PDB file of C-alpha atoms in Angstrom:
ATOM      1  CA  GLN A  21       0.003  -0.005  -0.061  1.00 96.00           C
ATOM      2  CA  VAL A  22       1.421   3.385  -1.128  1.00 97.00           C
ATOM      3  CA  GLN A  23       1.390   5.627   1.882  1.00 98.00           C
ATOM      4  CA  LEU A  24       3.158   8.139   4.061  1.00 98.00           C
ATOM      5  CA  VAL A  25       2.801   7.631   7.880  1.00 98.00           C
ATOM      6  CA  GLN A  26       3.934  10.422  10.137  1.00 98.00           C
ATOM      7  CA  SER A  27       4.952  10.306  13.807  1.00 98.00           C
ATOM      8  CA  GLY A  28       2.502  11.350  16.587  1.00 98.00           C
ATOM      9  CA  ALA A  29       1.414  14.585  18.002  1.00 98.00           C
ATOM     10  CA  GLU A  30       4.048  16.669  19.923  1.00 98.00           C
ATOM     11  CA  VAL A  31       3.735  19.323  22.630  1.00 98.00           C
ATOM     12  CA  LYS A  32       6.725  21.512  23.078  1.00 98.00           C
ATOM     13  CA  LYS A  33       7.746  24.569  25.088  1.00 98.00           C
ATOM     14  CA  PRO A  34       8.883  27.869  23.459  1.00 98.00           C
ATOM     15  CA  GLY A  35      12.532  27.567  22.539  1.00 98.00           C
ATOM     16  CA  ALA A  36      12.541  23.788  22.200  1.00 98.00           C
ATOM     17  CA  SER A  37      13.008  21.837  19.012  1.00 98.00           C
ATOM     18  CA  VAL A  38      10.733  19.188  17.432  1.00 98.00           C
ATOM     19  CA  LYS A  39      11.557  16.420  14.984  1.00 98.00           C
ATOM     20  CA  VAL A  40       8.816  14.809  12.983  1.00 98.00           C
ATOM     21  CA  SER A  41       9.238  11.662  10.965  1.00 98.00           C
ATOM     22  CA  CYS A  42       7.526  10.572   7.771  1.00 98.00           C
ATOM     23  CA  LYS A  43       7.899   6.879   6.740  1.00 98.00           C
ATOM     24  CA  ALA A  44       7.235   6.030   3.145  1.00 98.00           C
ATOM     25  CA  SER A  45       6.063   2.606   1.926  1.00 98.00           C
ATOM     26  CA  GLY A  46       4.676   0.954  -1.240  1.00 97.00           C
ATOM     27  CA  TYR A  47       6.892   2.812  -3.746  1.00 97.00           C
ATOM     28  CA  THR A  48      10.570   3.357  -4.592  1.00 97.00           C
ATOM     29  CA  PHE A  49      11.617   5.893  -2.032  1.00 97.00           C
ATOM     30  CA  THR A  50      14.620   7.348  -3.925  1.00 96.00           C
ATOM     31  CA  ARG A  51      12.508   8.210  -7.048  1.00 96.00           C
ATOM     32  CA  TYR A  52      10.711  11.045  -5.369  1.00 97.00           C
ATOM     33  CA  ALA A  53      11.256  14.319  -3.562  1.00 97.00           C
ATOM     34  CA  MET A  54       9.598  14.939  -0.149  1.00 98.00           C
ATOM     35  CA  HIS A  55       8.171  18.294   0.836  1.00 98.00           C
ATOM     36  CA  TRP A  56       7.226  19.483   4.391  1.00 98.00           C
ATOM     37  CA  VAL A  57       4.237  21.721   4.497  1.00 98.00           C
ATOM     38  CA  ARG A  58       2.556  23.149   7.601  1.00 98.00           C
ATOM     39  CA  GLN A  59      -0.904  24.590   8.104  1.00 98.00           C
ATOM     40  CA  ALA A  60      -2.016  26.645  10.984  1.00 97.00           C
ATOM     41  CA  PRO A  61      -5.727  26.498  11.990  1.00 95.00           C
ATOM     42  CA  GLY A  62      -7.820  28.224   9.345  1.00 94.00           C
ATOM     43  CA  GLN A  63      -4.749  29.241   7.326  1.00 96.00           C
ATOM     44  CA  ARG A  64      -3.332  28.258   3.915  1.00 97.00           C
ATOM     45  CA  PRO A  65      -0.714  25.601   3.586  1.00 98.00           C
ATOM     46  CA  GLU A  66       2.813  26.902   4.004  1.00 97.00           C
ATOM     47  CA  TRP A  67       5.780  25.378   2.368  1.00 97.00           C
ATOM     48  CA  MET A  68       8.854  24.794   4.569  1.00 98.00           C
ATOM     49  CA  GLY A  69      11.266  22.878   2.332  1.00 97.00           C
ATOM     50  CA  ARG A  70      12.018  19.718   0.433  1.00 96.00           C
ATOM     51  CA  ILE A  71      14.603  17.019  -0.017  1.00 97.00           C
ATOM     52  CA  ASN A  72      15.295  14.976  -3.042  1.00 95.00           C
ATOM     53  CA  ALA A  73      15.330  11.469  -1.650  1.00 94.00           C
ATOM     54  CA  GLY A  74      17.603  10.253  -4.466  1.00 92.00           C
ATOM     55  CA  ASN A  75      20.523  12.693  -3.980  1.00 90.00           C
ATOM     56  CA  ASP A  76      20.075  14.470  -0.681  1.00 84.00           C
ATOM     57  CA  ASN A  77      19.661  17.907  -2.279  1.00 94.00           C
ATOM     58  CA  THR A  78      17.613  20.197  -0.092  1.00 96.00           C
ATOM     59  CA  LYS A  79      15.884  23.497  -0.588  1.00 95.00           C
ATOM     60  CA  TYR A  80      14.302  25.548   2.196  1.00 96.00           C
ATOM     61  CA  SER A  81      11.855  28.341   2.341  1.00 96.00           C
ATOM     62  CA  GLN A  82      13.639  31.603   3.127  1.00 94.00           C
ATOM     63  CA  LYS A  83      11.191  32.055   6.053  1.00 94.00           C
ATOM     64  CA  PHE A  84      12.513  28.932   7.838  1.00 94.00           C
ATOM     65  CA  GLN A  85      16.092  29.056   6.681  1.00 88.00           C
ATOM     66  CA  GLY A  86      18.388  28.477   9.610  1.00 93.00           C
ATOM     67  CA  ARG A  87      15.523  26.981  11.819  1.00 97.00           C
ATOM     68  CA  VAL A  88      14.390  23.916   9.808  1.00 98.00           C
ATOM     69  CA  THR A  89      16.520  20.850   8.768  1.00 98.00           C
ATOM     70  CA  ILE A  90      15.157  18.120   6.512  1.00 98.00           C
ATOM     71  CA  THR A  91      17.100  14.801   6.427  1.00 98.00           C
ATOM     72  CA  LYS A  92      16.389  11.304   5.338  1.00 97.00           C
ATOM     73  CA  ASP A  93      17.345   7.703   6.209  1.00 97.00           C
ATOM     74  CA  THR A  94      17.168   5.813   2.943  1.00 97.00           C
ATOM     75  CA  SER A  95      17.489   2.410   4.606  1.00 97.00           C
ATOM     76  CA  ALA A  96      14.395   3.157   6.590  1.00 98.00           C
ATOM     77  CA  SER A  97      12.567   5.016   3.815  1.00 98.00           C
ATOM     78  CA  THR A  98      12.014   7.826   6.199  1.00 98.00           C
ATOM     79  CA  VAL A  99      12.299  11.596   5.997  1.00 98.00           C
ATOM     80  CA  TYR A 100      12.644  13.851   8.937  1.00 98.00           C
ATOM     81  CA  MET A 101      11.866  17.550   9.621  1.00 98.00           C
ATOM     82  CA  GLN A 102      13.443  19.288  12.588  1.00 98.00           C
ATOM     83  CA  LEU A 103      12.238  22.745  13.550  1.00 98.00           C
ATOM     84  CA  SER A 104      14.247  24.602  16.163  1.00 98.00           C
ATOM     85  CA  SER A 105      13.684  27.724  18.480  1.00 97.00           C
ATOM     86  CA  LEU A 106       9.965  27.048  18.624  1.00 98.00           C
ATOM     87  CA  ARG A 107       7.480  29.791  19.242  1.00 97.00           C
ATOM     88  CA  SER A 108       3.732  29.874  19.707  1.00 97.00           C
ATOM     89  CA  GLU A 109       3.229  30.779  16.034  1.00 97.00           C
ATOM     90  CA  ASP A 110       4.732  27.416  15.046  1.00 98.00           C
ATOM     91  CA  THR A 111       1.623  25.634  16.369  1.00 98.00           C
ATOM     92  CA  ALA A 112       0.209  23.855  13.320  1.00 98.00           C
ATOM     93  CA  VAL A 113      -0.353  20.610  11.574  1.00 98.00           C
ATOM     94  CA  TYR A 114       2.811  19.512   9.809  1.00 98.00           C
ATOM     95  CA  TYR A 115       2.532  17.379   6.712  1.00 98.00           C
ATOM     96  CA  CYS A 116       5.045  15.505   4.494  1.00 98.00           C
ATOM     97  CA  ALA A 117       4.098  15.317   0.883  1.00 98.00           C
ATOM     98  CA  ARG A 118       5.557  13.266  -2.032  1.00 98.00           C
ATOM     99  CA  ASP A 119       6.560  14.863  -5.272  1.00 95.00           C
ATOM    100  CA  PRO A 120       7.514  13.056  -8.507  1.00 92.00           C
ATOM    101  CA  ASP A 121       9.827  16.002  -8.966  1.00 85.00           C
ATOM    102  CA  TYR A 122       9.316  17.023 -12.567  1.00 83.00           C
ATOM    103  CA  ARG A 123       8.275  20.648 -13.487  1.00 85.00           C
ATOM    104  CA  GLY A 124       4.680  21.116 -12.360  1.00 86.00           C
ATOM    105  CA  SER A 125       4.266  17.683 -10.956  1.00 92.00           C
ATOM    106  CA  GLY A 126       2.559  18.656  -7.702  1.00 95.00           C
ATOM    107  CA  MET A 127       2.436  16.724  -4.338  1.00 98.00           C
ATOM    108  CA  ASN A 128       0.551  13.560  -5.205  1.00 97.00           C
ATOM    109  CA  LEU A 129       0.631  11.760  -1.773  1.00 98.00           C
ATOM    110  CA  TRP A 130       0.376  13.263   1.653  1.00 98.00           C
ATOM    111  CA  GLY A 131       0.922  12.045   5.097  1.00 98.00           C
ATOM    112  CA  GLN A 132      -1.793  12.156   7.721  1.00 98.00           C
ATOM    113  CA  GLY A 133      -0.291  15.167   9.341  1.00 98.00           C
ATOM    114  CA  THR A 134       1.325  15.695  12.823  1.00 98.00           C
ATOM    115  CA  THR A 135      -0.041  18.216  15.205  1.00 98.00           C
ATOM    116  CA  VAL A 136       2.673  20.270  16.939  1.00 98.00           C
ATOM    117  CA  THR A 137       1.541  22.525  19.809  1.00 98.00           C
ATOM    118  CA  VAL A 138       3.994  25.028  21.290  1.00 98.00           C
ATOM    119  CA  SER A 139       2.813  26.340  24.642  1.00 97.00           C
ATOM    120  CA  SER A 140       4.476  27.245  27.861  1.00 95.00           C
TER     121      SER A 140
ATOM    122  CA  SER B  15       7.881  37.279  -4.414  1.00 65.00           C
ATOM    123  CA  HIS B  16       5.398  34.898  -5.985  1.00 72.00           C
ATOM    124  CA  GLU B  17       1.850  35.482  -4.651  1.00 91.00           C
ATOM    125  CA  LEU B  18      -1.250  33.672  -5.662  1.00 96.00           C
ATOM    126  CA  THR B  19      -4.682  35.211  -5.085  1.00 97.00           C
ATOM    127  CA  GLN B  20      -7.868  33.261  -4.901  1.00 98.00           C
ATOM    128  CA  PRO B  21     -11.513  34.330  -4.114  1.00 98.00           C
ATOM    129  CA  PRO B  22     -12.265  33.405  -0.465  1.00 97.00           C
ATOM    130  CA  SER B  23     -15.500  31.695  -1.364  1.00 98.00           C
ATOM    131  CA  VAL B  24     -17.500  30.341  -4.236  1.00 98.00           C
ATOM    132  CA  SER B  25     -21.071  28.918  -4.148  1.00 98.00           C
ATOM    133  CA  VAL B  26     -22.635  26.659  -6.626  1.00 98.00           C
ATOM    134  CA  SER B  27     -25.879  24.719  -6.972  1.00 98.00           C
ATOM    135  CA  PRO B  28     -25.563  20.918  -7.310  1.00 97.00           C
ATOM    136  CA  GLY B  29     -25.176  19.805 -10.912  1.00 98.00           C
ATOM    137  CA  ARG B  30     -23.855  23.275 -11.970  1.00 98.00           C
ATOM    138  CA  THR B  31     -20.338  24.383 -12.900  1.00 98.00           C
ATOM    139  CA  ALA B  32     -18.002  25.818 -10.320  1.00 98.00           C
ATOM    140  CA  ILE B  33     -15.164  28.024 -11.366  1.00 98.00           C
ATOM    141  CA  ILE B  34     -12.227  28.883  -8.965  1.00 98.00           C
ATOM    142  CA  THR B  35      -9.589  31.264 -10.086  1.00 98.00           C
ATOM    143  CA  CYS B  36      -6.042  31.793  -9.036  1.00 98.00           C
ATOM    144  CA  SER B  37      -4.113  34.899 -10.141  1.00 97.00           C
ATOM    145  CA  GLY B  38      -0.388  35.537  -9.991  1.00 94.00           C
ATOM    146  CA  VAL B  39       2.116  37.363 -12.149  1.00 90.00           C
ATOM    147  CA  LYS B  40       4.514  34.409 -12.274  1.00 86.00           C
ATOM    148  CA  LEU B  41       1.776  31.944 -13.408  1.00 92.00           C
ATOM    149  CA  ASP B  42       2.688  33.182 -16.887  1.00 87.00           C
ATOM    150  CA  HIS B  43       5.923  31.129 -16.582  1.00 88.00           C
ATOM    151  CA  ASN B  44       5.098  28.450 -14.054  1.00 93.00           C
ATOM    152  CA  TYR B  45       2.666  25.603 -13.872  1.00 96.00           C
ATOM    153  CA  ALA B  46      -0.244  25.573 -11.557  1.00 97.00           C
ATOM    154  CA  CYS B  47      -1.547  22.640  -9.357  1.00 98.00           C
ATOM    155  CA  TRP B  48      -4.696  22.438  -7.430  1.00 98.00           C
ATOM    156  CA  TYR B  49      -5.528  20.642  -4.056  1.00 98.00           C
ATOM    157  CA  GLN B  50      -8.802  19.810  -2.468  1.00 98.00           C
ATOM    158  CA  GLN B  51      -8.944  19.731   1.375  1.00 98.00           C
ATOM    159  CA  LYS B  52     -11.915  18.616   3.418  1.00 98.00           C
ATOM    160  CA  PRO B  53     -12.140  19.416   7.160  1.00 97.00           C
ATOM    161  CA  GLY B  54      -9.767  17.458   9.210  1.00 96.00           C
ATOM    162  CA  GLN B  55      -8.199  15.854   6.215  1.00 98.00           C
ATOM    163  CA  SER B  56      -4.892  16.100   4.351  1.00 98.00           C
ATOM    164  CA  PRO B  57      -4.906  17.942   0.959  1.00 98.00           C
ATOM    165  CA  VAL B  58      -5.466  15.776  -2.198  1.00 98.00           C
ATOM    166  CA  LEU B  59      -3.975  16.721  -5.557  1.00 98.00           C
ATOM    167  CA  VAL B  60      -6.741  17.120  -8.114  1.00 98.00           C
ATOM    168  CA  ILE B  61      -4.847  18.957 -10.942  1.00 98.00           C
ATOM    169  CA  TYR B  62      -1.141  19.209 -11.815  1.00 98.00           C
ATOM    170  CA  GLN B  63       0.744  20.811 -14.696  1.00 97.00           C
ATOM    171  CA  ASP B  64      -2.160  23.252 -15.252  1.00 97.00           C
ATOM    172  CA  ASP B  65      -4.693  20.767 -16.699  1.00 98.00           C
ATOM    173  CA  LYS B  66      -3.742  17.162 -15.903  1.00 98.00           C
ATOM    174  CA  ARG B  67      -5.758  14.867 -13.552  1.00 98.00           C
ATOM    175  CA  PRO B  68      -4.097  12.373 -11.398  1.00 97.00           C
ATOM    176  CA  SER B  69      -5.484   8.833 -11.533  1.00 96.00           C
ATOM    177  CA  GLY B  70      -8.577   8.501  -9.447  1.00 97.00           C
ATOM    178  CA  ILE B  71      -9.734  12.099  -9.756  1.00 98.00           C
ATOM    179  CA  PRO B  72     -13.094  12.371 -11.491  1.00 98.00           C
ATOM    180  CA  GLU B  73     -13.328  13.711 -14.977  1.00 98.00           C
ATOM    181  CA  ARG B  74     -15.572  16.610 -13.776  1.00 98.00           C
ATOM    182  CA  PHE B  75     -12.360  18.270 -12.481  1.00 98.00           C
ATOM    183  CA  SER B  76     -10.387  20.281 -15.041  1.00 98.00           C
ATOM    184  CA  GLY B  77      -7.863  23.031 -15.109  1.00 98.00           C
ATOM    185  CA  SER B  78      -6.388  25.679 -17.324  1.00 98.00           C
ATOM    186  CA  ASN B  79      -3.707  28.503 -17.067  1.00 97.00           C
ATOM    187  CA  SER B  80      -3.645  31.535 -19.250  1.00 95.00           C
ATOM    188  CA  ARG B  81      -2.566  35.167 -18.883  1.00 89.00           C
ATOM    189  CA  ASN B  82      -1.499  34.902 -15.253  1.00 94.00           C
ATOM    190  CA  THR B  83      -4.704  33.163 -14.106  1.00 97.00           C
ATOM    191  CA  ALA B  84      -5.143  29.440 -13.376  1.00 98.00           C
ATOM    192  CA  THR B  85      -8.662  28.126 -13.279  1.00 98.00           C
ATOM    193  CA  LEU B  86     -10.108  25.077 -11.660  1.00 98.00           C
ATOM    194  CA  THR B  87     -13.481  24.060 -13.185  1.00 98.00           C
ATOM    195  CA  ILE B  88     -15.796  21.487 -11.565  1.00 98.00           C
ATOM    196  CA  SER B  89     -18.457  20.474 -14.022  1.00 98.00           C
ATOM    197  CA  GLY B  90     -21.700  18.823 -12.650  1.00 98.00           C
ATOM    198  CA  THR B  91     -20.707  19.749  -9.043  1.00 98.00           C
ATOM    199  CA  GLN B  92     -21.683  17.297  -6.460  1.00 98.00           C
ATOM    200  CA  ALA B  93     -22.222  17.727  -2.698  1.00 98.00           C
ATOM    201  CA  VAL B  94     -19.137  15.699  -2.132  1.00 98.00           C
ATOM    202  CA  ASP B  95     -17.018  18.359  -3.880  1.00 98.00           C
ATOM    203  CA  GLU B  96     -17.683  20.872  -0.979  1.00 98.00           C
ATOM    204  CA  ALA B  97     -14.288  21.591   0.385  1.00 98.00           C
ATOM    205  CA  ASP B  98     -11.437  24.172   0.471  1.00 98.00           C
ATOM    206  CA  TYR B  99      -9.392  24.401  -2.791  1.00 98.00           C
ATOM    207  CA  TYR B 100      -5.810  25.698  -2.909  1.00 98.00           C
ATOM    208  CA  CYS B 101      -3.750  26.496  -6.010  1.00 98.00           C
ATOM    209  CA  GLN B 102       0.002  26.026  -5.850  1.00 97.00           C
ATOM    210  CA  SER B 103       2.916  26.979  -8.037  1.00 96.00           C
ATOM    211  CA  TRP B 104       6.618  27.062  -7.906  1.00 91.00           C
ATOM    212  CA  ASP B 105       9.232  29.729  -8.392  1.00 85.00           C
ATOM    213  CA  SER B 106      13.011  29.102  -8.625  1.00 81.00           C
ATOM    214  CA  SER B 107      13.719  31.740  -6.115  1.00 84.00           C
ATOM    215  CA  THR B 108      10.764  31.584  -3.725  1.00 85.00           C
ATOM    216  CA  GLY B 109      10.156  27.804  -3.835  1.00 92.00           C
ATOM    217  CA  VAL B 110       6.599  26.393  -3.501  1.00 95.00           C
ATOM    218  CA  VAL B 111       3.731  28.955  -3.027  1.00 96.00           C
ATOM    219  CA  PHE B 112       0.132  28.295  -2.147  1.00 97.00           C
ATOM    220  CA  GLY B 113      -2.820  30.485  -2.815  1.00 97.00           C
ATOM    221  CA  GLY B 114      -5.012  31.670   0.026  1.00 97.00           C
ATOM    222  CA  GLY B 115      -7.656  29.070  -0.625  1.00 98.00           C
ATOM    223  CA  THR B 116     -11.331  29.165  -1.750  1.00 98.00           C
ATOM    224  CA  LYS B 117     -14.080  27.562   0.230  1.00 98.00           C
ATOM    225  CA  LEU B 118     -16.478  25.889  -2.188  1.00 98.00           C
ATOM    226  CA  THR B 119     -20.020  25.604  -0.924  1.00 98.00           C
ATOM    227  CA  VAL B 120     -22.579  23.406  -2.791  1.00 98.00           C
ATOM    228  CA  LEU B 121     -25.999  24.833  -1.992  1.00 92.00           C
TER     229      LEU B 121
END
């Protein structure tokens, strides 16, 4: 079954870091890119960055540059997103999303989302 | 920057055609994609490369992109199509950009 399964909900204090995982199954992991997108309640999705699972190339949104790190473990078919220096505005649902990685291809498979709550 | 503007809401009667627009200067040089999102669910890709439907997406969903405006058209709209719709594009400097979203109501 082709799917992305994300790790469970997190509650963090301001200033802490969070690391969310996304395990892929049912397809060849290295043939796709993986994006991380977050969505605060009632807001539009917001792109954070992506990794090419075949060659480790990463690109980050300027908004999150320096605070977000996307990595992968090819042997485990898993992508990770770490966000540091958390603040209350980072409270959101975080999604991983697969991309066939050609021009205009779009994100054709999404994880179930991971709720991250930042509160003192 | 690469901004995408959508109408906040669109209403349509069942069986009629719903049209959702997405405007942005850089759509002239970049593809548009569209996502459907129902409450409490993850987004689902319904259109990619301006006008292509992924497998499993009903034929009533179609897309186009011309003169800085991408359009999602739902023909014969059904109650099950009620959802939020987001356009998305890509810019080499900005990265991925999403529109503000359109709430489609099927009355």
